[in-house]
Amino acid sequence: MAILLPGGAGYIGSHTAVELLNSGRDIVIIDNFANSKPEVLDKIRKITGKDFKFYEMDYANEKELEKVFSENKIEAVMNFAGYKAVGESVKEPIMYYQNNIGGCVAILKVMKKFGCKKFIFSSSATVYGDPKVIPITEECEIGGTTNPYGTTKLFIEQILKDVYASDNSMDICILRYFNPVGAHSSGLIGEEPQGIPNNLMPYIVRVAAGILPELSVFGNDYNTPDGTGVRDYIHVVDLAKGHVKALEKLDKENKGLYIYNLGTGTGYSVLDMVKAFESSTGKEVKYKIAPRRAGDIASCYADPKKAKEELGWVAEKNLEDMCKDSWNYIQNSQKM
Ligand code: UD1
């Protein structure tokens, strides 16, 4: 029996592949390398000393998905495939809806055909829009997403709720990620944004490495302790371990629809991140204060209590680990 990982060569998928293999699970990865590289597969093998099957294909291709399901005993699917660039989603909404929603629907259709019931979905804190209450619990209202990328996450959550309502023997877990950062401690796998990064941590590491001249801090007039935006940054290895725990929960319950926040519960501002990066790595991060970025909110951090109580999961790595591992990865990847 194997766990199918569409998008398993990507940032979060590859770290989860490592944790699944380390916990003794068999996996099958499918990826079309739209936003990842083939070398990642061998790096996963190198880190874990374990092998797995791989299919190069589009996860929305039902015929090929059926082939994967008929050639392997798939007991669960963890869907990491999908586009994730917020700005691009505003310019290319149709592409985002087609790929993210179409791909997910194709997987659910083929799962149904093959009687596969367990599904873990990579959702995002973005489904909470501008949260009315923080820290954010899973019971907080969702909606009010500010871009098509976020709306694909919201719509897929609704699709999963409808699928579960139609078939209560399904075993579904929705994981709402806060802000994933960091990299595997081996320095072999990490985040590889294409072009100039939009997200904070990849930008900081490129300024520290001299690849980009300076960081623009998007606004210092928010209602936060230092005026800059506050987020819940979570180490990608902690996030990956959350998936292993979610799978154990589905194994135990055997049916149900569960929703968990995966965050640390602590918010850090943009300037906190700059200072933490400098003190963890000894590298300077030049920055300037710039206007607010459209669609940004002041503060967003999780109440992670439900995941602790029901999954027995807590984020263990701290900000220093996140900064050091991000820095280690970019230094390594430049040598490779
Ligand atoms: C964004 C997306 C979210 C997505 C996540 C992926 C929105 C509203 N949210 O989250 O849907 O799941 O990325 O990780 O777009 N910042 C700077 N300078 C920069 C980059 C960022 O000051 O060059 C600030 C931002 O204003 C924000 C914080 O850093 O306060 C974090 O930004 P970012 O890493 O882009 O994540 P989010 O916007 O929280």
PDB file of N, CA, C and O in Angstrom, residues 86 196-201 203-204 212 214-224 226-231 233 269-271 274 286-299:
ATOM      1  N   VAL A  86       0.602  34.145  -5.958  1.00  0.00           N
ATOM      2  CA  VAL A  86      -0.557  35.016  -5.757  1.00  0.00           C
ATOM      3  C   VAL A  86      -0.716  36.025  -6.905  1.00  0.00           C
ATOM      4  O   VAL A  86      -1.785  36.140  -7.508  1.00  0.00           O
ATOM      5  N   ILE A 196      12.097  36.355  -9.441  1.00  0.00           N
ATOM      6  CA  ILE A 196      12.217  37.129  -8.195  1.00  0.00           C
ATOM      7  C   ILE A 196      11.128  36.657  -7.221  1.00  0.00           C
ATOM      8  O   ILE A 196       9.956  36.636  -7.573  1.00  0.00           O
ATOM      9  N   PRO A 197      11.515  36.259  -6.006  1.00  0.00           N
ATOM     10  CA  PRO A 197      10.501  35.711  -5.095  1.00  0.00           C
ATOM     11  C   PRO A 197       9.492  36.757  -4.629  1.00  0.00           C
ATOM     12  O   PRO A 197       9.821  37.938  -4.526  1.00  0.00           O
ATOM     13  N   ASN A 198       8.289  36.289  -4.365  1.00  0.00           N
ATOM     14  CA  ASN A 198       7.252  37.175  -3.809  1.00  0.00           C
ATOM     15  C   ASN A 198       7.216  37.064  -2.296  1.00  0.00           C
ATOM     16  O   ASN A 198       6.825  37.997  -1.612  1.00  0.00           O
ATOM     17  N   ASN A 199       7.575  35.908  -1.782  1.00  0.00           N
ATOM     18  CA  ASN A 199       7.441  35.664  -0.342  1.00  0.00           C
ATOM     19  C   ASN A 199       8.652  36.175   0.418  1.00  0.00           C
ATOM     20  O   ASN A 199       9.752  36.301  -0.128  1.00  0.00           O
ATOM     21  N   LEU A 200       8.428  36.459   1.703  1.00  0.00           N
ATOM     22  CA  LEU A 200       9.438  37.158   2.496  1.00  0.00           C
ATOM     23  C   LEU A 200      10.760  36.385   2.663  1.00  0.00           C
ATOM     24  O   LEU A 200      11.830  36.920   2.369  1.00  0.00           O
ATOM     25  N   MET A 201      10.701  35.156   3.166  1.00  0.00           N
ATOM     26  CA  MET A 201      11.953  34.462   3.492  1.00  0.00           C
ATOM     27  C   MET A 201      12.854  34.230   2.269  1.00  0.00           C
ATOM     28  O   MET A 201      14.056  34.515   2.339  1.00  0.00           O
ATOM     29  N   TYR A 203      13.063  36.014  -0.240  1.00  0.00           N
ATOM     30  CA  TYR A 203      13.599  37.336  -0.605  1.00  0.00           C
ATOM     31  C   TYR A 203      14.758  37.701   0.328  1.00  0.00           C
ATOM     32  O   TYR A 203      15.835  38.126  -0.111  1.00  0.00           O
ATOM     33  N   ILE A 204      14.533  37.496   1.643  1.00  0.00           N
ATOM     34  CA  ILE A 204      15.579  37.816   2.621  1.00  0.00           C
ATOM     35  C   ILE A 204      16.865  37.050   2.312  1.00  0.00           C
ATOM     36  O   ILE A 204      17.958  37.633   2.291  1.00  0.00           O
ATOM     37  N   LEU A 212      20.003  39.809  -4.609  1.00  0.00           N
ATOM     38  CA  LEU A 212      19.096  40.959  -4.746  1.00  0.00           C
ATOM     39  C   LEU A 212      19.640  42.085  -3.866  1.00  0.00           C
ATOM     40  O   LEU A 212      20.216  41.825  -2.803  1.00  0.00           O
ATOM     41  N   GLU A 214      18.232  44.813  -2.072  1.00  0.00           N
ATOM     42  CA  GLU A 214      17.658  45.109  -0.755  1.00  0.00           C
ATOM     43  C   GLU A 214      16.204  44.647  -0.679  1.00  0.00           C
ATOM     44  O   GLU A 214      15.522  44.505  -1.706  1.00  0.00           O
ATOM     45  N   LEU A 215      15.754  44.436   0.532  1.00  0.00           N
ATOM     46  CA  LEU A 215      14.370  44.022   0.777  1.00  0.00           C
ATOM     47  C   LEU A 215      13.487  45.263   0.865  1.00  0.00           C
ATOM     48  O   LEU A 215      13.868  46.239   1.504  1.00  0.00           O
ATOM     49  N   SER A 216      12.326  45.213   0.216  1.00  0.00           N
ATOM     50  CA  SER A 216      11.319  46.254   0.449  1.00  0.00           C
ATOM     51  C   SER A 216      10.382  45.743   1.523  1.00  0.00           C
ATOM     52  O   SER A 216       9.766  44.690   1.352  1.00  0.00           O
ATOM     53  N   VAL A 217      10.294  46.466   2.625  1.00  0.00           N
ATOM     54  CA  VAL A 217       9.358  46.093   3.691  1.00  0.00           C
ATOM     55  C   VAL A 217       8.031  46.753   3.330  1.00  0.00           C
ATOM     56  O   VAL A 217       7.927  47.989   3.293  1.00  0.00           O
ATOM     57  N   PHE A 218       7.037  45.928   3.050  1.00  0.00           N
ATOM     58  CA  PHE A 218       5.773  46.446   2.522  1.00  0.00           C
ATOM     59  C   PHE A 218       4.892  47.035   3.627  1.00  0.00           C
ATOM     60  O   PHE A 218       3.996  46.378   4.129  1.00  0.00           O
ATOM     61  N   GLY A 219       5.167  48.277   3.989  1.00  0.00           N
ATOM     62  CA  GLY A 219       4.334  49.001   4.945  1.00  0.00           C
ATOM     63  C   GLY A 219       4.847  48.909   6.367  1.00  0.00           C
ATOM     64  O   GLY A 219       5.195  47.824   6.832  1.00  0.00           O
ATOM     65  N   ASN A 220       4.926  50.069   7.054  1.00  0.00           N
ATOM     66  CA  ASN A 220       5.284  50.066   8.493  1.00  0.00           C
ATOM     67  C   ASN A 220       4.259  50.853   9.302  1.00  0.00           C
ATOM     68  O   ASN A 220       4.550  51.384  10.362  1.00  0.00           O
ATOM     69  N   ASP A 221       3.023  50.897   8.715  1.00  0.00           N
ATOM     70  CA  ASP A 221       1.958  51.629   9.404  1.00  0.00           C
ATOM     71  C   ASP A 221       0.758  50.728   9.700  1.00  0.00           C
ATOM     72  O   ASP A 221      -0.378  51.197   9.809  1.00  0.00           O
ATOM     73  N   TYR A 222       1.018  49.416   9.802  1.00  0.00           N
ATOM     74  CA  TYR A 222      -0.064  48.507  10.209  1.00  0.00           C
ATOM     75  C   TYR A 222      -0.265  48.589  11.720  1.00  0.00           C
ATOM     76  O   TYR A 222       0.657  49.004  12.449  1.00  0.00           O
ATOM     77  N   ASN A 223      -1.424  48.129  12.148  1.00  0.00           N
ATOM     78  CA  ASN A 223      -1.706  48.106  13.582  1.00  0.00           C
ATOM     79  C   ASN A 223      -1.064  46.858  14.209  1.00  0.00           C
ATOM     80  O   ASN A 223      -1.741  45.894  14.565  1.00  0.00           O
ATOM     81  N   THR A 224       0.263  46.877  14.283  1.00  0.00           N
ATOM     82  CA  THR A 224       1.048  45.771  14.857  1.00  0.00           C
ATOM     83  C   THR A 224       2.126  46.398  15.741  1.00  0.00           C
ATOM     84  O   THR A 224       2.358  47.610  15.644  1.00  0.00           O
ATOM     85  N   ASP A 226       5.382  46.770  15.707  1.00  0.00           N
ATOM     86  CA  ASP A 226       6.353  47.674  15.060  1.00  0.00           C
ATOM     87  C   ASP A 226       5.839  48.258  13.744  1.00  0.00           C
ATOM     88  O   ASP A 226       6.595  48.861  12.988  1.00  0.00           O
ATOM     89  N   GLY A 227       4.560  48.027  13.449  1.00  0.00           N
ATOM     90  CA  GLY A 227       3.953  48.604  12.245  1.00  0.00           C
ATOM     91  C   GLY A 227       4.091  47.736  10.994  1.00  0.00           C
ATOM     92  O   GLY A 227       3.448  48.004   9.978  1.00  0.00           O
ATOM     93  N   THR A 228       4.928  46.683  11.054  1.00  0.00           N
ATOM     94  CA  THR A 228       5.070  45.825   9.863  1.00  0.00           C
ATOM     95  C   THR A 228       4.215  44.559  10.037  1.00  0.00           C
ATOM     96  O   THR A 228       3.846  44.198  11.162  1.00  0.00           O
ATOM     97  N   GLY A 229       3.925  43.905   8.927  1.00  0.00           N
ATOM     98  CA  GLY A 229       2.992  42.770   8.921  1.00  0.00           C
ATOM     99  C   GLY A 229       3.462  41.608   9.786  1.00  0.00           C
ATOM    100  O   GLY A 229       4.655  41.297   9.822  1.00  0.00           O
ATOM    101  N   VAL A 230       2.526  40.992  10.487  1.00  0.00           N
ATOM    102  CA  VAL A 230       2.850  39.876  11.387  1.00  0.00           C
ATOM    103  C   VAL A 230       2.282  38.570  10.812  1.00  0.00           C
ATOM    104  O   VAL A 230       1.114  38.513  10.439  1.00  0.00           O
ATOM    105  N   ARG A 231       3.148  37.534  10.754  1.00  0.00           N
ATOM    106  CA  ARG A 231       2.728  36.231  10.218  1.00  0.00           C
ATOM    107  C   ARG A 231       3.236  35.111  11.117  1.00  0.00           C
ATOM    108  O   ARG A 231       4.173  35.285  11.909  1.00  0.00           O
ATOM    109  N   TYR A 233       5.234  32.056  10.881  1.00  0.00           N
ATOM    110  CA  TYR A 233       6.180  31.301  10.037  1.00  0.00           C
ATOM    111  C   TYR A 233       6.404  29.926  10.642  1.00  0.00           C
ATOM    112  O   TYR A 233       6.660  29.804  11.851  1.00  0.00           O
ATOM    113  N   SER A 269       6.902  39.837  13.116  1.00  0.00           N
ATOM    114  CA  SER A 269       6.769  40.905  12.122  1.00  0.00           C
ATOM    115  C   SER A 269       7.869  40.772  11.071  1.00  0.00           C
ATOM    116  O   SER A 269       8.819  39.993  11.241  1.00  0.00           O
ATOM    117  N   VAL A 270       7.737  41.550  10.012  1.00  0.00           N
ATOM    118  CA  VAL A 270       8.764  41.539   8.954  1.00  0.00           C
ATOM    119  C   VAL A 270      10.122  41.933   9.559  1.00  0.00           C
ATOM    120  O   VAL A 270      11.142  41.290   9.290  1.00  0.00           O
ATOM    121  N   LEU A 271      10.117  42.971  10.413  1.00  0.00           N
ATOM    122  CA  LEU A 271      11.394  43.401  11.006  1.00  0.00           C
ATOM    123  C   LEU A 271      11.932  42.367  12.000  1.00  0.00           C
ATOM    124  O   LEU A 271      13.151  42.187  12.102  1.00  0.00           O
ATOM    125  N   VAL A 274      13.775  39.980   9.817  1.00  0.00           N
ATOM    126  CA  VAL A 274      15.065  40.514   9.356  1.00  0.00           C
ATOM    127  C   VAL A 274      16.102  40.380  10.476  1.00  0.00           C
ATOM    128  O   VAL A 274      17.211  39.870  10.269  1.00  0.00           O
ATOM    129  N   LYS A 286      19.940  44.168   3.987  1.00  0.00           N
ATOM    130  CA  LYS A 286      19.612  45.582   3.731  1.00  0.00           C
ATOM    131  C   LYS A 286      18.128  45.693   3.417  1.00  0.00           C
ATOM    132  O   LYS A 286      17.587  44.867   2.687  1.00  0.00           O
ATOM    133  N   TYR A 287      17.486  46.715   3.989  1.00  0.00           N
ATOM    134  CA  TYR A 287      16.066  46.884   3.676  1.00  0.00           C
ATOM    135  C   TYR A 287      15.676  48.347   3.649  1.00  0.00           C
ATOM    136  O   TYR A 287      16.390  49.204   4.183  1.00  0.00           O
ATOM    137  N   LYS A 288      14.561  48.608   2.985  1.00  0.00           N
ATOM    138  CA  LYS A 288      13.971  49.957   2.998  1.00  0.00           C
ATOM    139  C   LYS A 288      12.473  49.802   3.243  1.00  0.00           C
ATOM    140  O   LYS A 288      11.884  48.757   2.930  1.00  0.00           O
ATOM    141  N   ILE A 289      11.873  50.815   3.813  1.00  0.00           N
ATOM    142  CA  ILE A 289      10.421  50.784   4.007  1.00  0.00           C
ATOM    143  C   ILE A 289       9.751  51.214   2.697  1.00  0.00           C
ATOM    144  O   ILE A 289      10.132  52.224   2.103  1.00  0.00           O
ATOM    145  N   ALA A 290       8.809  50.419   2.231  1.00  0.00           N
ATOM    146  CA  ALA A 290       8.119  50.683   0.960  1.00  0.00           C
ATOM    147  C   ALA A 290       6.610  50.747   1.237  1.00  0.00           C
ATOM    148  O   ALA A 290       6.162  50.403   2.338  1.00  0.00           O
ATOM    149  N   PRO A 291       5.821  51.161   0.239  1.00  0.00           N
ATOM    150  CA  PRO A 291       4.365  51.195   0.459  1.00  0.00           C
ATOM    151  C   PRO A 291       3.790  49.801   0.735  1.00  0.00           C
ATOM    152  O   PRO A 291       4.414  48.794   0.391  1.00  0.00           O
ATOM    153  N   ARG A 292       2.600  49.765   1.293  1.00  0.00           N
ATOM    154  CA  ARG A 292       1.909  48.491   1.524  1.00  0.00           C
ATOM    155  C   ARG A 292       1.715  47.748   0.199  1.00  0.00           C
ATOM    156  O   ARG A 292       1.573  48.383  -0.854  1.00  0.00           O
ATOM    157  N   ARG A 293       1.661  46.416   0.267  1.00  0.00           N
ATOM    158  CA  ARG A 293       1.380  45.598  -0.921  1.00  0.00           C
ATOM    159  C   ARG A 293      -0.132  45.327  -0.965  1.00  0.00           C
ATOM    160  O   ARG A 293      -0.716  44.953   0.053  1.00  0.00           O
ATOM    161  N   ALA A 294      -0.717  45.496  -2.152  1.00  0.00           N
ATOM    162  CA  ALA A 294      -2.171  45.284  -2.278  1.00  0.00           C
ATOM    163  C   ALA A 294      -2.546  43.879  -1.820  1.00  0.00           C
ATOM    164  O   ALA A 294      -1.853  42.907  -2.139  1.00  0.00           O
ATOM    165  N   GLY A 295      -3.626  43.778  -1.073  1.00  0.00           N
ATOM    166  CA  GLY A 295      -4.131  42.457  -0.652  1.00  0.00           C
ATOM    167  C   GLY A 295      -3.535  41.962   0.654  1.00  0.00           C
ATOM    168  O   GLY A 295      -3.973  40.944   1.178  1.00  0.00           O
ATOM    169  N   ASP A 296      -2.504  42.648   1.183  1.00  0.00           N
ATOM    170  CA  ASP A 296      -1.888  42.204   2.445  1.00  0.00           C
ATOM    171  C   ASP A 296      -2.753  42.569   3.646  1.00  0.00           C
ATOM    172  O   ASP A 296      -3.466  43.579   3.632  1.00  0.00           O
ATOM    173  N   ILE A 297      -2.644  41.760   4.687  1.00  0.00           N
ATOM    174  CA  ILE A 297      -3.347  42.049   5.930  1.00  0.00           C
ATOM    175  C   ILE A 297      -2.319  42.351   7.026  1.00  0.00           C
ATOM    176  O   ILE A 297      -1.124  42.068   6.840  1.00  0.00           O
ATOM    177  N   ALA A 298      -2.790  42.911   8.152  1.00  0.00           N
ATOM    178  CA  ALA A 298      -1.852  43.302   9.215  1.00  0.00           C
ATOM    179  C   ALA A 298      -1.271  42.074   9.919  1.00  0.00           C
ATOM    180  O   ALA A 298      -0.051  41.876   9.955  1.00  0.00           O
ATOM    181  N   SER A 299      -2.156  41.237  10.485  1.00  0.00           N
ATOM    182  CA  SER A 299      -1.685  40.125  11.317  1.00  0.00           C
ATOM    183  C   SER A 299      -2.410  38.846  10.988  1.00  0.00           C
ATOM    184  O   SER A 299      -3.619  38.863  10.727  1.00  0.00           O
TER     185      SER A 299
END
